[in-house]
mmCIF file of C-alpha atoms and ligand atoms in Angstrom:
data_model
loop_
_atom_site.group_PDB
_atom_site.id
_atom_site.type_symbol
_atom_site.label_atom_id
_atom_site.label_comp_id
_atom_site.label_asym_id
_atom_site.label_seq_id
_atom_site.Cartn_x
_atom_site.Cartn_y
_atom_site.Cartn_z
ATOM 1 C CA MET P 1 -12.115 33.757 42.155
ATOM 2 C CA LEU P 2 -9.924 32.150 39.340
ATOM 3 C CA PRO P 3 -11.439 28.610 39.714
ATOM 4 C CA LEU P 4 -14.923 30.168 39.590
ATOM 5 C CA LEU P 5 -14.006 32.297 36.261
ATOM 6 C CA LEU P 6 -12.479 28.843 34.815
ATOM 7 C CA LEU P 7 -15.652 27.224 35.738
ATOM 8 C CA LEU P 8 -17.731 30.029 34.021
ATOM 9 C CA LEU P 9 -15.575 30.347 30.960
ATOM 10 C CA PRO P 10 -17.295 27.274 29.147
ATOM 11 C CA ALA P 11 -20.528 28.521 29.982
ATOM 12 C CA VAL P 12 -19.917 31.936 28.370
ATOM 13 C CA HIS P 13 -18.431 30.557 25.350
ATOM 14 C CA GLY P 14 -21.487 28.203 25.205
ATOM 15 C CA ILE P 15 -19.345 25.577 23.305
ATOM 16 C CA ASP P 16 -18.053 22.370 24.493
ATOM 17 C CA ARG P 17 -14.540 21.090 23.777
ATOM 18 C CA VAL P 18 -14.300 17.330 22.800
ATOM 19 C CA GLY P 19 -11.629 15.107 21.596
ATOM 20 C CA PRO P 20 -9.502 13.995 19.855
ATOM 21 C CA GLU P 21 -8.471 16.734 17.518
ATOM 22 C CA PRO P 22 -8.259 15.815 13.914
ATOM 23 C CA THR P 23 -5.122 13.495 13.042
ATOM 24 C CA LEU P 24 -3.767 12.471 9.406
ATOM 25 C CA THR P 25 -4.784 8.733 8.620
ATOM 26 C CA LEU P 26 -1.469 6.747 9.617
ATOM 27 C CA ASP P 27 -3.218 3.594 9.924
ATOM 28 C CA PRO P 28 -3.460 1.966 7.365
ATOM 29 C CA PRO P 29 -0.629 3.454 5.467
ATOM 30 C CA LEU P 30 -2.345 5.305 2.585
ATOM 31 C CA GLU P 31 -0.774 6.077 -0.860
ATOM 32 C CA GLY P 32 -0.718 9.968 -1.199
ATOM 33 C CA LEU P 33 -1.813 10.538 2.513
ATOM 34 C CA VAL P 34 -0.300 14.044 1.966
ATOM 35 C CA THR P 35 -0.015 15.447 -1.773
ATOM 36 C CA ALA P 36 0.794 18.968 -3.143
ATOM 37 C CA SER P 37 -2.946 19.950 -2.610
ATOM 38 C CA THR P 38 -4.582 17.454 -0.446
ATOM 39 C CA PHE P 39 -4.176 15.557 2.887
ATOM 40 C CA VAL P 40 -6.083 12.708 4.428
ATOM 41 C CA LEU P 41 -7.792 12.950 7.775
ATOM 42 C CA ASN P 42 -9.359 10.258 10.159
ATOM 43 C CA GLN P 43 -13.173 10.756 10.391
ATOM 44 C CA PRO P 44 -14.430 12.060 13.698
ATOM 45 C CA HIS P 45 -16.148 8.916 14.868
ATOM 46 C CA CYS P 46 -17.292 8.848 18.646
ATOM 47 C CA VAL P 47 -16.567 12.539 18.744
ATOM 48 C CA PHE P 48 -19.547 14.275 18.868
ATOM 49 C CA GLU P 49 -22.115 11.542 20.149
ATOM 50 C CA ASN P 50 -23.807 13.823 22.613
ATOM 51 C CA TYR P 51 -24.743 16.202 19.774
ATOM 52 C CA SER P 52 -26.858 13.792 17.751
ATOM 53 C CA ASN P 53 -28.701 16.689 15.810
ATOM 54 C CA ALA P 54 -25.428 18.563 14.999
ATOM 55 C CA VAL P 55 -23.956 19.016 11.566
ATOM 56 C CA VAL P 56 -20.061 18.571 11.729
ATOM 57 C CA TRP P 57 -17.918 21.065 9.856
ATOM 58 C CA LEU P 58 -14.177 20.969 9.275
ATOM 59 C CA VAL P 59 -12.367 24.382 9.588
ATOM 60 C CA VAL P 60 -9.130 24.505 7.765
ATOM 61 C CA ALA P 61 -6.892 27.535 8.852
ATOM 62 C CA ASN P 62 -3.474 28.860 8.163
ATOM 63 C CA ASN P 63 -1.394 30.301 11.058
ATOM 64 C CA MET P 64 -3.462 33.417 11.175
ATOM 65 C CA GLY P 65 -6.784 31.460 11.093
ATOM 66 C CA THR P 66 -6.080 29.552 14.038
ATOM 67 C CA SER P 67 -6.569 32.608 16.358
ATOM 68 C CA GLY P 68 -8.590 34.631 13.859
ATOM 69 C CA PHE P 69 -11.341 32.017 13.294
ATOM 70 C CA ASN P 70 -14.430 32.764 15.499
ATOM 71 C CA ASN P 71 -16.821 29.873 16.294
ATOM 72 C CA SER P 72 -19.794 32.205 15.692
ATOM 73 C CA MET P 73 -18.597 32.680 12.010
ATOM 74 C CA LYS P 74 -21.164 30.850 9.692
ATOM 75 C CA PRO P 75 -20.472 28.255 7.108
ATOM 76 C CA GLY P 76 -21.566 28.981 3.659
ATOM 77 C CA THR P 77 -21.036 32.821 3.826
ATOM 78 C CA PRO P 78 -18.207 34.852 2.352
ATOM 79 C CA GLU P 79 -16.110 35.113 5.649
ATOM 80 C CA THR P 80 -15.718 31.515 5.699
ATOM 81 C CA ALA P 81 -15.557 30.638 1.972
ATOM 82 C CA PHE P 82 -12.986 28.528 0.353
ATOM 83 C CA GLN P 83 -12.599 30.848 -2.389
ATOM 84 C CA GLY P 84 -11.576 33.679 -0.376
ATOM 85 C CA PHE P 85 -8.458 31.611 1.457
ATOM 86 C CA PRO P 86 -6.105 32.663 2.109
ATOM 87 C CA ASP P 87 -6.204 36.272 0.516
ATOM 88 C CA LYS P 88 -9.648 37.327 2.141
ATOM 89 C CA VAL P 89 -10.108 35.018 4.828
ATOM 90 C CA SER P 90 -7.631 32.920 6.916
ATOM 91 C CA ALA P 91 -10.020 30.013 7.606
ATOM 92 C CA TYR P 92 -12.750 28.393 5.646
ATOM 93 C CA MET P 93 -15.345 25.764 6.688
ATOM 94 C CA THR P 94 -16.049 22.606 4.468
ATOM 95 C CA LEU P 95 -17.103 19.013 4.575
ATOM 96 C CA ASN P 96 -20.281 19.359 6.513
ATOM 97 C CA ALA P 97 -21.846 15.753 7.449
ATOM 98 C CA THR P 98 -24.370 14.733 9.794
ATOM 99 C CA LEU P 99 -23.431 12.284 12.441
ATOM 100 C CA GLY P 100 -25.124 9.576 10.604
ATOM 101 C CA SER P 101 -21.943 9.826 8.212
ATOM 102 C CA TYR P 102 -19.504 9.044 11.341
ATOM 103 C CA PRO P 103 -21.182 6.098 13.018
ATOM 104 C CA CYS P 104 -19.984 4.860 16.349
ATOM 105 C CA PRO P 105 -18.445 2.462 16.877
ATOM 106 C CA LYS P 106 -16.369 2.924 13.756
ATOM 107 C CA PRO P 107 -17.163 -0.017 11.170
ATOM 108 C CA SER P 108 -13.958 -2.129 11.922
ATOM 109 C CA GLN P 109 -13.649 -3.198 8.523
ATOM 110 C CA ASP P 110 -14.021 0.135 6.766
ATOM 111 C CA ILE P 111 -11.340 2.681 5.857
ATOM 112 C CA THR P 112 -13.162 5.884 6.736
ATOM 113 C CA VAL P 113 -11.081 8.812 6.007
ATOM 114 C CA LEU P 114 -11.919 12.434 4.832
ATOM 115 C CA ARG P 115 -9.650 13.764 1.885
ATOM 116 C CA VAL P 116 -9.193 17.523 2.382
ATOM 117 C CA GLY P 117 -8.732 19.286 -0.949
ATOM 118 C CA SER P 118 -10.269 16.706 -3.197
ATOM 119 C CA GLU P 119 -12.954 18.944 -5.053
ATOM 120 C CA THR P 120 -11.482 20.667 -8.053
ATOM 121 C CA SER P 121 -14.653 21.665 -9.846
ATOM 122 C CA CYS P 122 -16.042 24.216 -7.390
ATOM 123 C CA ALA P 123 -12.552 25.825 -6.481
ATOM 124 C CA LYS P 124 -13.404 29.167 -8.218
ATOM 125 C CA ASP P 125 -17.092 28.868 -8.193
ATOM 126 C CA ALA P 126 -18.313 31.684 -5.712
ATOM 127 C CA THR P 127 -21.723 30.163 -5.295
ATOM 128 C CA ARG P 128 -20.238 27.061 -3.762
ATOM 129 C CA PRO P 129 -18.434 28.589 -0.697
ATOM 130 C CA THR P 130 -18.285 25.347 1.337
ATOM 131 C CA CYS P 131 -16.238 23.849 -1.612
ATOM 132 C CA ASN P 132 -13.499 21.340 -0.506
ATOM 133 C CA GLY P 133 -11.237 22.721 -2.999
ATOM 134 C CA PRO P 134 -7.476 22.181 -3.390
ATOM 135 C CA LEU P 135 -5.356 23.617 -0.899
ATOM 136 C CA PRO P 136 -3.570 26.766 -2.299
ATOM 137 C CA GLY P 137 0.045 26.197 -1.002
ATOM 138 C CA PRO P 138 2.412 23.910 1.023
ATOM 139 C CA GLY P 139 0.987 25.083 4.277
ATOM 140 C CA PRO P 140 1.221 24.588 7.288
ATOM 141 C CA TYR P 141 -2.462 24.244 7.682
ATOM 142 C CA TRP P 142 -4.500 23.493 11.008
ATOM 143 C CA VAL P 143 -7.773 21.663 11.230
ATOM 144 C CA LYS P 144 -10.487 21.401 13.632
ATOM 145 C CA PHE P 145 -13.980 19.918 13.574
ATOM 146 C CA LEU P 146 -16.708 22.098 14.735
ATOM 147 C CA ALA P 147 -20.257 20.984 15.475
ATOM 148 C CA LEU P 148 -23.294 23.441 14.790
ATOM 149 C CA GLU P 149 -26.821 22.697 15.874
ATOM 150 C CA GLY P 150 -28.806 24.860 13.234
ATOM 151 C CA SER P 151 -26.450 27.880 13.276
ATOM 152 C CA VAL P 152 -25.441 27.457 16.880
ATOM 153 C CA PRO P 153 -22.018 26.029 17.625
ATOM 154 C CA VAL P 154 -22.224 23.382 20.456
ATOM 155 C CA ALA P 155 -18.934 21.595 20.117
ATOM 156 C CA GLU P 156 -15.380 21.639 18.822
ATOM 157 C CA THR P 157 -12.088 19.811 18.829
ATOM 158 C CA ASP P 158 -8.998 21.115 19.409
ATOM 159 C CA TRP P 159 -6.775 22.323 16.286
ATOM 160 C CA SER P 160 -4.631 19.627 14.776
ATOM 161 C CA VAL P 161 -0.960 19.680 14.827
ATOM 162 C CA PRO P 162 0.302 21.831 11.644
ATOM 163 C CA ILE P 163 0.097 19.797 8.709
ATOM 164 C CA MET P 164 2.545 20.531 5.720
ATOM 165 C CA LEU P 165 1.820 19.712 2.096
ATOM 166 C CA ARG P 166 4.321 17.958 -0.406
ATOM 167 C CA THR P 167 5.786 20.602 -2.260
ATOM 168 C CA ALA P 168 6.487 19.833 -5.929
ATOM 169 C CA LYS P 169 10.013 21.364 -6.014
ATOM 170 C CA PRO P 170 11.924 18.975 -3.555
ATOM 171 C CA SER P 171 10.388 15.793 -4.867
ATOM 172 C CA SER P 172 11.054 16.877 -8.493
ATOM 173 C CA SER P 173 14.486 17.875 -7.839
ATOM 174 C CA ILE P 174 15.429 14.853 -5.935
ATOM 175 C CA SER P 175 13.923 12.461 -8.712
ATOM 176 C CA THR P 176 15.698 14.640 -11.486
ATOM 177 C CA GLY P 177 18.938 14.712 -9.002
ATOM 178 C CA SER P 178 19.147 10.946 -8.825
ATOM 179 C CA GLY P 179 17.951 10.662 -12.420
ATOM 180 C CA GLN P 180 21.045 12.901 -13.500
ATOM 181 C CA SER P 181 23.440 11.194 -11.088
ATOM 182 C CA ALA P 182 22.428 7.878 -12.659
ATOM 183 C CA GLY P 183 22.774 9.060 -16.243
ATOM 184 C CA MET P 184 25.985 10.553 -15.293
ATOM 185 C CA ILE P 185 27.390 7.263 -14.148
ATOM 186 C CA VAL P 186 26.176 5.560 -17.216
ATOM 187 C CA ILE P 187 27.863 8.217 -19.536
ATOM 188 C CA THR P 188 31.135 8.195 -17.512
ATOM 189 C CA THR P 189 31.076 4.419 -17.835
ATOM 190 C CA ILE P 190 30.736 4.430 -21.634
ATOM 191 C CA LEU P 191 33.011 7.106 -22.081
ATOM 192 C CA SER P 192 35.595 5.463 -19.843
ATOM 193 C CA ILE P 193 35.162 2.171 -21.644
ATOM 194 C CA LEU P 194 35.387 3.879 -25.080
ATOM 195 C CA PHE P 195 38.724 5.887 -23.962
ATOM 196 C CA ALA P 196 40.100 2.505 -22.774
ATOM 197 C CA ILE P 197 39.406 1.009 -26.104
ATOM 198 C CA LEU P 198 40.954 3.960 -27.980
ATOM 199 C CA LEU P 199 43.847 3.701 -25.568
ATOM 200 C CA ALA P 200 44.304 -0.012 -26.265
ATOM 201 C CA GLY P 201 43.998 0.567 -30.030
ATOM 202 C CA LEU P 202 46.853 3.407 -29.983
ATOM 203 C CA VAL P 203 49.068 1.100 -27.701
ATOM 204 C CA ALA P 204 48.351 -1.611 -30.232
ATOM 205 C CA MET P 205 49.432 0.468 -33.187
ATOM 206 C CA LEU P 206 52.433 1.595 -31.571
ATOM 207 C CA VAL P 207 53.777 -1.987 -30.659
ATOM 208 C CA PHE P 208 52.944 -3.648 -33.921
ATOM 209 C CA CYS P 209 53.974 -0.747 -36.280
ATOM 210 C CA GLY P 210 57.027 0.424 -34.574
ATOM 211 C CA SER P 211 58.688 3.433 -36.366
ATOM 212 C CA ASP P 212 57.781 2.248 -39.956
ATOM 213 C CA SER P 213 54.842 3.387 -41.759
ATOM 214 C CA CYS P 214 51.765 1.216 -40.899
ATOM 215 C CA GLY P 215 50.476 0.459 -44.535
ATOM 216 C CA SER P 216 50.612 -3.259 -44.892
ATOM 217 C CA SER P 217 51.173 -4.415 -41.257
ATOM 218 C CA THR P 218 51.307 -8.197 -41.963
ATOM 219 C CA PHE P 219 54.413 -8.227 -43.941
ATOM 220 C CA SER P 220 56.291 -5.318 -42.256
ATOM 221 C CA LYS P 221 55.511 -7.406 -38.991
ATOM 222 C CA SER P 222 56.983 -10.480 -40.465
ATOM 223 C CA ASP P 223 60.035 -8.513 -41.857
ATOM 224 C CA SER P 224 60.800 -6.995 -38.533
ATOM 225 C CA VAL P 225 60.408 -10.541 -36.751
ATOM 226 C CA THR P 226 62.903 -11.923 -39.356
ATOM 227 C CA VAL P 227 65.289 -9.122 -38.846
ATOM 228 C CA ARG P 228 65.300 -9.404 -35.223
ATOM 229 C CA ARG P 229 65.717 -13.107 -35.166
ATOM 230 C CA TYR P 230 68.589 -12.677 -37.502
ATOM 231 C CA ASN P 231 70.171 -10.151 -35.376
ATOM 232 C CA THR P 232 69.830 -12.306 -31.946
ATOM 233 C CA HIS P 233 71.164 -15.198 -33.960
ATOM 234 C CA HIS P 234 73.970 -13.009 -35.232
ATOM 235 C CA VAL P 235 74.604 -11.741 -31.504
ATOM 236 C CA TYR P 236 74.217 -15.352 -30.148
ATOM 237 C CA ASP P 237 76.785 -16.494 -32.784
ATOM 238 C CA GLN P 238 79.281 -13.887 -32.239
ATOM 239 C CA PRO P 239 80.709 -14.988 -28.837
ATOM 240 C CA ALA P 240 80.872 -18.655 -29.888
ATOM 241 C CA ALA P 241 82.751 -17.648 -32.907
ATOM 242 C CA ARG P 242 85.170 -15.906 -30.525
ATOM 243 C CA LEU P 243 85.633 -18.772 -28.388
HETATM 244 C C1 LIG M 301 -23.698 20.816 3.506
HETATM 245 O O1 LIG M 301 -23.945 22.268 3.408
HETATM 246 C C2 LIG M 301 -24.472 22.573 2.038
HETATM 247 C C3 LIG M 301 -24.389 23.969 1.902
HETATM 248 O O2 LIG M 301 -24.782 24.674 3.172
HETATM 249 C C4 LIG M 301 -25.955 21.977 2.014
HETATM 250 O O3 LIG M 301 -26.302 22.022 0.698
HETATM 251 C C5 LIG M 301 -25.779 20.387 2.347
HETATM 252 O O4 LIG M 301 -27.136 19.964 2.248
HETATM 253 C C6 LIG M 301 -25.001 20.014 3.407
HETATM 254 N N1 LIG M 301 -24.822 18.775 3.766
HETATM 255 C C7 LIG M 301 -25.119 18.239 4.832
HETATM 256 C C8 LIG M 301 -24.849 16.781 5.151
HETATM 257 O O5 LIG M 301 -25.212 18.591 5.811
#
């Protein structure tokens, strides 16, 4: 009974599961693979080859959207509009392309990627519900490709792994943190050098000036030297005189 049900299930849904699921572009390594409002996916080459008349859509969902999204939802309607995400809808449909855009095999030299969130101009334009607008927060987001023939869903991939965006706060706090500590090191170094110079000056003043007033240093110095020499001379002389 159960195997029969499992066999019937795809037929009931009327939609094929194809693979692989969407993945971030790790090869080649890209500058800005993930930013605060975008991320870069590999294009689905050789994924929907059996559905040559289909238009491939990207579904972007938050954690509620992965279970709440229904494949019979239509692109270009309020229930899948970017502008409603994430307040009114938990998933939106964007980046539609015909299979001609995803040739199979993938041209070997080309870097073929999709940047999700790259269209800022239509982000608030309700007349463009399929806008590929900037993602509204750090995520996590899940994405899948869905192929429609006309308005009939025919094939889909699995959901991607959760994708987290770069948050501005940690990166800026890291950079200002290191900047601060570098600045602190410089300031501390300068301060300790200044302090050392000041100390040296003080010590020098104490050594050279003695207890006398330090007005004309050269003369008082030579005076004190003469006096000491006289004293030591006197001291050395005394035992000699006694003997
Ligand atoms: C994508 O969808 C928009 C809106 O439904 C449509 O105007 C456009 O022609 C479509 N592009 C492709 C390549 O299917």
